[in-house]
Amino acid sequence: MSTTFKQKAPGENYGFDYSRSGNPTRKCLEECIASLEKGKHALCMASGLAATDLVVRLLKSGDHILSMNDLYGGTNRYFRTMKQFGVNITFVDATDIDKFGSAFQENTKLVWIETPTNPMMNIVDIEEVVKITKEKSNALVAIDNTFATCYFQRPLEMGADLVISSMTKYMNGHSDTVMGCVVVRDDKIAERLRFLQNACGAVPSPFDCFLVNRGLKTMHLRMKEHMKNGLAVARFLEGNSRVEKVLHPGLESHPQHLLAKRQMRGFSGMLTVFIKGGIEESKIFLKTLKLFTTAESLGGYESLAELPAIMTHASVPKEQREEIGIADNLIRLSVGLEEEDDLIADLDQALKTAIP
Ligand SMILES: C=C(NCc1c(COP(=O)(O)O)cnc(C)c1O)C(=O)O
């Protein structure tokens, strides 16, 4: 936990001098994450959005970011904030590769993709995005891998330049630490990011790094269980008369199911369900859940349920929310590690109460 380290002589240290600049516990975690993502360098930040901010600091005023219309609400809000610093952003439907390709500008320097997306569970073809980006520009491709995790998807192996994750979610897996990371292979990009990490200072505490390091040790077991429970819940909901639609890339009904199977080894516990009714039925449903907890965030051992329209994506302008389909009856589920039958029974009783 030390913030400072004794030096042999002035300016001669034993590897560390000050914990913002470098810390043994953080270094251990960064090396572990770089290895898991098949990268070379990892940088840990105080949150997922701090990791996003670190990447955007590679840009300068006048640059352009090409991103997606379906992103985590906080990422959408952050990108819109960057306009005040002269960095412009375009939000496009990146699942339509022609639309994506036609949205490049001569000053596009960063492409930012989430896949699967939060909360619409859209899948973006990473290799196709990389191919088109490198043909049309010298922009970097950054993939937000939070929903899939490096256990199921490794964007660097598909040509991405940077991978970002909110480790608050599956990687820590215990809903007790806020943290983010950026992973790269390129030494020069890593050197610039390392400078910015220290100079801008949004680093995590050594204790949080210890917690995430410990969480990672069971990630391979947790992700398998999240996948099993998530698919069981998705299949239950898909056949339920009180449900309009279920979005889970592992279901054959998902519009990009084949792409998902091609670029991912499996699926986390994330899924989205449209129940019959509107805001009132959604609120009753969420209030009636007993095992699922109504709360923001995702990826922990406990199952969570939320209403993006008024919770995680409330900051997204209403017209953008409507454009991508974030409706009042859209419920996002983060299926945890509880007993499969208990999870299904909880959803069943809440649906029957909300929609008699
Ligand atoms: C808190 C939530 N999301 C955080 C998030 C973030 C931001 O991570 P933070 O650690 O919350 O700063 C980045 N990318 C994705 C895909 C995310 O889902 C949520 O969707 O409930």
Short mmCIF file of C-alpha atoms and ligand atoms in Angstrom, two decimals:
data_model
loop_
_atom_site.label_atom_id
_atom_site.label_comp_id
_atom_site.label_asym_id
_atom_site.label_seq_id
_atom_site.Cartn_x
_atom_site.Cartn_y
_atom_site.Cartn_z
CA MET A 1 0.00 0.00 0.00
CA SER A 2 3.04 2.28 0.18
CA THR A 3 2.81 5.58 -1.69
CA THR A 4 6.58 6.06 -1.82
CA PHE A 5 9.71 3.90 -1.94
CA LYS A 6 13.16 4.32 -0.37
CA GLN A 7 15.85 5.14 -2.93
CA LYS A 8 19.48 3.88 -3.02
CA ALA A 9 20.63 7.43 -3.67
CA PRO A 10 18.92 10.55 -5.03
CA GLY A 11 17.25 9.54 -8.28
CA GLU A 12 18.44 5.93 -7.93
CA ASN A 13 15.44 3.74 -7.07
CA TYR A 14 14.88 0.00 -6.62
CA GLY A 15 12.27 -0.07 -9.37
CA PHE A 16 9.60 2.21 -7.91
CA ASP A 17 9.68 5.78 -6.61
CA TYR A 18 6.05 6.92 -6.19
CA SER A 19 2.82 4.90 -6.43
CA ARG A 20 1.05 7.10 -8.97
CA SER A 21 4.00 6.51 -11.33
CA GLY A 22 4.25 2.78 -10.59
CA ASN A 23 3.35 0.31 -7.87
CA PRO A 24 4.38 -3.35 -7.42
CA THR A 25 0.80 -4.57 -6.85
CA ARG A 26 -0.53 -2.65 -9.84
CA LYS A 27 2.37 -3.89 -11.98
CA CYS A 28 1.52 -7.48 -11.07
CA LEU A 29 -2.12 -6.93 -12.11
CA GLU A 30 -1.16 -5.14 -15.34
CA GLU A 31 1.15 -8.00 -16.33
CA CYS A 32 -1.63 -10.52 -15.63
CA ILE A 33 -4.18 -8.63 -17.75
CA ALA A 34 -1.75 -8.11 -20.65
CA SER A 35 -1.20 -11.87 -20.68
CA LEU A 36 -4.92 -12.71 -20.55
CA GLU A 37 -5.72 -10.32 -23.45
CA LYS A 38 -2.74 -11.68 -25.48
CA GLY A 39 -1.31 -8.14 -25.36
CA LYS A 40 2.09 -6.79 -24.36
CA HIS A 41 1.27 -3.80 -22.16
CA ALA A 42 -1.68 -3.16 -19.83
CA LEU A 43 -2.49 0.03 -17.96
CA CYS A 44 -4.92 0.05 -15.05
CA MET A 45 -7.02 3.12 -14.32
CA ALA A 46 -9.41 4.13 -11.54
CA SER A 47 -12.52 3.19 -13.57
CA GLY A 48 -13.60 2.00 -16.98
CA LEU A 49 -14.34 5.56 -18.04
CA ALA A 50 -10.92 6.66 -16.78
CA ALA A 51 -9.50 4.01 -19.15
CA THR A 52 -11.62 5.48 -21.95
CA ASP A 53 -10.30 8.95 -21.08
CA LEU A 54 -6.71 7.69 -21.17
CA VAL A 55 -7.19 6.44 -24.74
CA VAL A 56 -8.87 9.69 -25.89
CA ARG A 57 -5.89 11.64 -24.51
CA LEU A 58 -3.90 10.16 -27.40
CA LEU A 59 -5.88 12.59 -29.60
CA LYS A 60 -5.64 16.35 -30.05
CA SER A 61 -8.08 19.15 -30.82
CA GLY A 62 -9.40 18.84 -34.36
CA ASP A 63 -9.32 15.04 -34.36
CA HIS A 64 -12.45 12.94 -34.98
CA ILE A 65 -13.71 9.81 -33.22
CA LEU A 66 -15.90 7.37 -35.12
CA SER A 67 -17.98 5.37 -32.66
CA MET A 68 -21.39 3.72 -32.32
CA ASN A 69 -24.95 4.83 -31.66
CA ASP A 70 -25.32 1.91 -29.20
CA LEU A 71 -22.82 2.36 -26.36
CA TYR A 72 -22.85 2.32 -22.56
CA GLY A 73 -24.56 5.60 -21.59
CA GLY A 74 -21.54 6.89 -19.69
CA THR A 75 -19.27 6.37 -22.69
CA ASN A 76 -21.76 8.20 -24.93
CA ARG A 77 -21.87 11.07 -22.42
CA TYR A 78 -18.07 11.18 -22.13
CA PHE A 79 -17.58 11.35 -25.90
CA ARG A 80 -20.14 14.16 -26.19
CA THR A 81 -18.27 16.03 -23.46
CA MET A 82 -15.04 15.88 -25.48
CA LYS A 83 -16.52 18.30 -28.06
CA GLN A 84 -15.57 21.15 -25.69
CA PHE A 85 -11.94 20.19 -26.26
CA GLY A 86 -12.31 20.21 -30.03
CA VAL A 87 -12.54 16.42 -30.45
CA ASN A 88 -15.58 15.63 -32.56
CA ILE A 89 -17.54 12.38 -32.48
CA THR A 90 -19.80 10.55 -34.90
CA PHE A 91 -22.17 7.87 -33.62
CA VAL A 92 -23.00 5.35 -36.34
CA ASP A 93 -24.69 1.94 -36.56
CA ALA A 94 -21.48 -0.10 -36.77
CA THR A 95 -23.42 -3.31 -37.33
CA ASP A 96 -24.08 -1.89 -40.83
CA ILE A 97 -20.56 -2.08 -42.20
CA ASP A 98 -21.42 0.12 -45.22
CA LYS A 99 -22.73 2.90 -42.98
CA PHE A 100 -19.64 2.51 -40.82
CA GLY A 101 -17.31 2.76 -43.84
CA SER A 102 -19.00 5.88 -45.16
CA ALA A 103 -18.72 7.72 -41.81
CA PHE A 104 -14.94 8.20 -41.90
CA GLN A 105 -13.60 11.76 -42.08
CA GLU A 106 -10.14 12.92 -43.13
CA ASN A 107 -9.43 13.67 -39.44
CA THR A 108 -10.70 10.36 -38.05
CA LYS A 109 -8.00 9.23 -35.61
CA LEU A 110 -9.87 6.79 -33.36
CA VAL A 111 -12.54 4.17 -33.98
CA TRP A 112 -14.31 3.09 -30.77
CA ILE A 113 -16.42 -0.08 -30.83
CA GLU A 114 -18.32 -1.99 -28.15
CA THR A 115 -19.20 -5.61 -28.93
CA PRO A 116 -21.51 -7.03 -27.65
CA THR A 117 -23.11 -3.62 -27.10
CA ASN A 118 -24.67 -2.31 -23.90
CA PRO A 119 -27.65 -2.77 -23.76
CA MET A 120 -28.85 -3.84 -27.25
CA MET A 121 -26.49 -6.85 -27.39
CA ASN A 122 -25.49 -6.00 -30.98
CA ILE A 123 -22.39 -7.72 -32.40
CA VAL A 124 -19.86 -5.82 -34.50
CA ASP A 125 -17.49 -7.64 -36.87
CA ILE A 126 -14.12 -6.69 -35.37
CA GLU A 127 -12.00 -8.01 -38.25
CA GLU A 128 -14.17 -6.16 -40.78
CA VAL A 129 -13.96 -2.93 -38.76
CA VAL A 130 -10.17 -3.24 -38.57
CA LYS A 131 -9.89 -3.95 -42.32
CA ILE A 132 -12.02 -0.96 -43.34
CA THR A 133 -10.36 1.38 -40.81
CA LYS A 134 -6.86 0.59 -42.04
CA GLU A 135 -7.96 0.94 -45.69
CA LYS A 136 -9.59 4.34 -45.13
CA SER A 137 -7.44 6.00 -42.46
CA ASN A 138 -4.52 5.83 -40.07
CA ALA A 139 -6.96 5.70 -37.16
CA LEU A 140 -6.50 3.42 -34.17
CA VAL A 141 -9.17 0.78 -33.47
CA ALA A 142 -10.25 0.48 -29.83
CA ILE A 143 -12.59 -2.28 -28.69
CA ASP A 144 -14.51 -2.10 -25.41
CA ASN A 145 -14.46 -5.77 -24.36
CA THR A 146 -16.42 -5.37 -21.11
CA PHE A 147 -19.49 -7.47 -22.03
CA ALA A 148 -17.54 -10.40 -23.54
CA THR A 149 -14.28 -10.33 -21.52
CA CYS A 150 -10.94 -11.72 -22.64
CA TYR A 151 -12.16 -15.18 -21.66
CA PHE A 152 -14.58 -15.25 -24.58
CA GLN A 153 -13.15 -12.65 -26.99
CA ARG A 154 -9.61 -11.30 -27.71
CA PRO A 155 -9.81 -8.26 -30.02
CA LEU A 156 -6.03 -7.84 -30.25
CA GLU A 157 -5.89 -11.20 -32.01
CA MET A 158 -8.38 -9.83 -34.55
CA GLY A 159 -6.25 -6.77 -35.34
CA ALA A 160 -7.53 -4.17 -32.87
CA ASP A 161 -4.94 -1.68 -31.60
CA LEU A 162 -6.35 -1.23 -28.09
CA VAL A 163 -8.70 -3.22 -25.82
CA ILE A 164 -10.52 -1.45 -23.01
CA SER A 165 -12.45 -3.12 -20.20
CA SER A 166 -14.38 -1.92 -17.20
CA MET A 167 -12.85 -4.35 -14.70
CA THR A 168 -15.56 -3.22 -12.33
CA LYS A 169 -17.58 -5.91 -14.06
CA TYR A 170 -16.66 -9.52 -14.89
CA MET A 171 -12.88 -9.30 -14.50
CA ASN A 172 -13.10 -8.42 -10.80
CA GLY A 173 -16.45 -10.19 -10.61
CA HIS A 174 -17.41 -9.36 -7.03
CA SER A 175 -19.03 -5.92 -7.33
CA ASP A 176 -16.55 -4.46 -4.81
CA THR A 177 -14.04 -2.56 -6.99
CA VAL A 178 -14.31 0.17 -9.63
CA MET A 179 -11.45 -0.11 -12.13
CA GLY A 180 -10.62 -0.04 -15.83
CA CYS A 181 -7.78 -1.16 -18.08
CA VAL A 182 -6.29 -0.54 -21.51
CA VAL A 183 -4.25 -3.29 -23.24
CA VAL A 184 -2.03 -2.80 -26.31
CA ARG A 185 0.73 -4.62 -28.20
CA ASP A 186 2.51 -1.58 -29.69
CA ASP A 187 5.45 -0.29 -27.62
CA LYS A 188 5.16 3.32 -28.79
CA ILE A 189 1.45 3.55 -27.99
CA ALA A 190 2.17 1.94 -24.62
CA GLU A 191 4.93 4.46 -23.88
CA ARG A 192 2.59 7.39 -24.60
CA LEU A 193 -0.23 5.84 -22.53
CA ARG A 194 2.17 5.18 -19.62
CA PHE A 195 3.23 8.85 -19.69
CA LEU A 196 -0.43 9.97 -19.68
CA GLN A 197 -1.37 7.50 -16.93
CA ASN A 198 1.20 9.13 -14.62
CA ALA A 199 0.84 12.71 -15.83
CA CYS A 200 -2.97 12.73 -15.58
CA GLY A 201 -3.00 10.59 -12.46
CA ALA A 202 -6.27 8.64 -12.51
CA VAL A 203 -4.66 5.44 -11.19
CA PRO A 204 -6.30 2.77 -8.98
CA SER A 205 -5.23 2.04 -5.42
CA PRO A 206 -2.89 -0.88 -4.71
CA PHE A 207 -5.60 -2.47 -2.58
CA ASP A 208 -8.08 -2.35 -5.46
CA CYS A 209 -5.42 -3.88 -7.69
CA PHE A 210 -5.04 -6.67 -5.12
CA LEU A 211 -8.80 -7.30 -5.17
CA VAL A 212 -8.99 -7.45 -8.96
CA ASN A 213 -5.89 -9.65 -9.13
CA ARG A 214 -7.65 -12.05 -6.78
CA GLY A 215 -10.92 -11.85 -8.74
CA LEU A 216 -9.13 -12.82 -11.94
CA LYS A 217 -8.04 -16.13 -10.41
CA THR A 218 -11.62 -17.49 -10.61
CA MET A 219 -12.66 -15.70 -13.79
CA HIS A 220 -12.42 -18.82 -15.96
CA LEU A 221 -14.82 -20.65 -13.63
CA ARG A 222 -17.21 -17.71 -13.21
CA MET A 223 -17.49 -17.02 -16.93
CA LYS A 224 -18.50 -20.63 -17.67
CA GLU A 225 -21.21 -20.44 -15.00
CA HIS A 226 -22.40 -17.02 -16.21
CA MET A 227 -22.69 -18.49 -19.73
CA LYS A 228 -24.65 -21.54 -18.54
CA ASN A 229 -27.08 -19.50 -16.43
CA GLY A 230 -27.40 -16.73 -19.02
CA LEU A 231 -28.37 -19.13 -21.81
CA ALA A 232 -30.84 -20.96 -19.54
CA VAL A 233 -32.51 -17.65 -18.60
CA ALA A 234 -32.55 -16.47 -22.23
CA ARG A 235 -34.19 -19.72 -23.40
CA PHE A 236 -36.78 -19.54 -20.60
CA LEU A 237 -37.67 -15.96 -21.47
CA GLU A 238 -37.76 -16.59 -25.22
CA GLY A 239 -40.52 -19.13 -24.75
CA ASN A 240 -42.55 -17.04 -22.30
CA SER A 241 -45.94 -15.62 -23.31
CA ARG A 242 -45.31 -12.46 -21.27
CA VAL A 243 -42.15 -11.62 -23.23
CA GLU A 244 -41.98 -9.77 -26.55
CA LYS A 245 -38.33 -10.39 -27.46
CA VAL A 246 -35.03 -11.60 -26.01
CA LEU A 247 -31.63 -10.37 -27.20
CA HIS A 248 -28.81 -12.83 -26.45
CA PRO A 249 -26.08 -13.53 -29.07
CA GLY A 250 -26.12 -17.20 -28.12
CA LEU A 251 -29.72 -17.63 -29.28
CA GLU A 252 -30.27 -18.71 -32.88
CA SER A 253 -32.91 -15.97 -33.07
CA HIS A 254 -30.24 -13.28 -32.58
CA PRO A 255 -29.71 -11.45 -35.91
CA GLN A 256 -25.91 -11.82 -35.61
CA HIS A 257 -25.79 -15.26 -34.00
CA LEU A 258 -23.42 -16.70 -36.64
CA LEU A 259 -21.02 -13.74 -36.38
CA ALA A 260 -21.12 -14.02 -32.59
CA LYS A 261 -20.18 -17.71 -32.75
CA ARG A 262 -17.38 -16.91 -35.20
CA GLN A 263 -15.69 -14.17 -33.21
CA MET A 264 -16.48 -15.26 -29.63
CA ARG A 265 -15.67 -18.51 -27.81
CA GLY A 266 -18.78 -18.16 -25.68
CA PHE A 267 -21.10 -15.67 -23.98
CA SER A 268 -21.24 -13.89 -20.64
CA GLY A 269 -24.37 -13.54 -18.51
CA MET A 270 -25.60 -10.39 -20.25
CA LEU A 271 -28.94 -10.34 -22.05
CA THR A 272 -31.77 -7.95 -22.77
CA VAL A 273 -35.49 -8.76 -22.60
CA PHE A 274 -38.50 -6.76 -23.81
CA ILE A 275 -41.42 -7.67 -21.56
CA LYS A 276 -45.01 -7.03 -22.68
CA GLY A 277 -46.29 -3.64 -21.52
CA GLY A 278 -44.60 -0.33 -20.77
CA ILE A 279 -42.92 1.59 -17.98
CA GLU A 280 -45.47 0.58 -15.34
CA GLU A 281 -45.15 -3.13 -16.06
CA SER A 282 -41.35 -2.78 -16.10
CA LYS A 283 -41.34 -1.07 -12.69
CA ILE A 284 -43.65 -3.69 -11.16
CA PHE A 285 -41.49 -6.46 -12.66
CA LEU A 286 -38.29 -5.01 -11.19
CA LYS A 287 -39.88 -4.32 -7.79
CA THR A 288 -41.21 -7.87 -7.62
CA LEU A 289 -37.90 -9.61 -8.29
CA LYS A 290 -36.49 -11.25 -5.15
CA LEU A 291 -33.27 -12.98 -6.24
CA PHE A 292 -32.33 -10.53 -9.01
CA THR A 293 -31.30 -7.19 -7.50
CA THR A 294 -32.53 -4.01 -9.20
CA ALA A 295 -29.31 -2.06 -9.60
CA GLU A 296 -26.89 -0.61 -12.15
CA SER A 297 -23.62 -2.32 -13.12
CA LEU A 298 -23.08 -5.93 -14.21
CA GLY A 299 -20.73 -8.88 -14.20
CA GLY A 300 -20.75 -9.72 -10.51
CA TYR A 301 -21.61 -13.01 -8.84
CA GLU A 302 -25.06 -11.64 -7.96
CA SER A 303 -27.76 -11.32 -10.64
CA LEU A 304 -28.77 -7.75 -11.44
CA ALA A 305 -31.68 -6.26 -13.38
CA GLU A 306 -32.10 -2.69 -14.59
CA LEU A 307 -34.14 -0.36 -16.79
CA PRO A 308 -31.65 1.42 -19.12
CA ALA A 309 -34.21 4.02 -20.22
CA ILE A 310 -34.19 5.60 -16.74
CA MET A 311 -31.02 4.14 -15.22
CA THR A 312 -27.77 3.40 -17.07
CA HIS A 313 -28.71 5.11 -20.32
CA ALA A 314 -30.76 8.04 -18.99
CA SER A 315 -27.87 10.35 -19.99
CA VAL A 316 -28.23 9.32 -23.65
CA PRO A 317 -30.36 11.92 -25.49
CA LYS A 318 -33.96 10.63 -25.83
CA GLU A 319 -33.86 10.69 -29.63
CA GLN A 320 -30.71 8.55 -29.61
CA ARG A 321 -32.29 6.11 -27.15
CA GLU A 322 -35.39 5.79 -29.34
CA GLU A 323 -33.26 5.39 -32.50
CA ILE A 324 -31.49 2.31 -31.12
CA GLY A 325 -34.58 0.86 -29.40
CA ILE A 326 -34.04 1.54 -25.70
CA ALA A 327 -37.74 1.39 -24.84
CA ASP A 328 -39.57 1.55 -21.51
CA ASN A 329 -40.14 -2.21 -21.57
CA LEU A 330 -36.47 -3.03 -22.16
CA ILE A 331 -34.94 -4.77 -19.15
CA ARG A 332 -31.22 -5.56 -19.05
CA LEU A 333 -30.17 -8.61 -17.06
CA SER A 334 -26.76 -9.51 -15.70
CA VAL A 335 -27.23 -13.18 -14.87
CA GLY A 336 -25.04 -14.23 -11.96
CA LEU A 337 -23.85 -17.44 -10.34
CA GLU A 338 -26.95 -18.43 -8.39
CA GLU A 339 -28.83 -21.69 -9.00
CA GLU A 340 -30.34 -21.72 -12.51
CA ASP A 341 -33.76 -22.95 -11.32
CA ASP A 342 -33.95 -20.25 -8.64
CA LEU A 343 -33.19 -17.54 -11.21
CA ILE A 344 -35.87 -18.80 -13.58
CA ALA A 345 -38.43 -19.13 -10.77
CA ASP A 346 -37.74 -15.53 -9.73
CA LEU A 347 -38.24 -14.21 -13.27
CA ASP A 348 -41.39 -16.30 -13.68
CA GLN A 349 -43.08 -14.96 -10.53
CA ALA A 350 -42.14 -11.36 -11.35
CA LEU A 351 -43.50 -11.66 -14.90
CA LYS A 352 -46.77 -13.13 -13.63
CA THR A 353 -47.15 -10.30 -11.14
CA ALA A 354 -46.28 -7.53 -13.61
CA ILE A 355 -48.35 -8.99 -16.45
CA PRO A 356 -51.21 -10.99 -14.91
C1 LIG B 1 -21.98 0.80 -15.05
C2 LIG B 1 -22.27 0.27 -16.23
N1 LIG B 1 -21.39 0.21 -17.25
C3 LIG B 1 -20.06 0.64 -17.17
C4 LIG B 1 -19.30 0.47 -18.46
C5 LIG B 1 -18.14 1.23 -18.69
C6 LIG B 1 -17.62 2.21 -17.64
O1 LIG B 1 -17.01 1.48 -16.62
P1 LIG B 1 -16.87 2.13 -15.15
O2 LIG B 1 -15.94 1.16 -14.43
O3 LIG B 1 -18.28 2.12 -14.56
O4 LIG B 1 -16.32 3.51 -15.30
C7 LIG B 1 -17.45 1.07 -19.87
N2 LIG B 1 -17.86 0.20 -20.85
C8 LIG B 1 -18.99 -0.53 -20.66
C9 LIG B 1 -19.44 -1.45 -21.75
C10 LIG B 1 -19.74 -0.41 -19.47
O5 LIG B 1 -20.86 -1.16 -19.31
C11 LIG B 1 -23.60 -0.32 -16.55
O6 LIG B 1 -23.86 -0.53 -17.76
O7 LIG B 1 -24.37 -0.59 -15.61
#
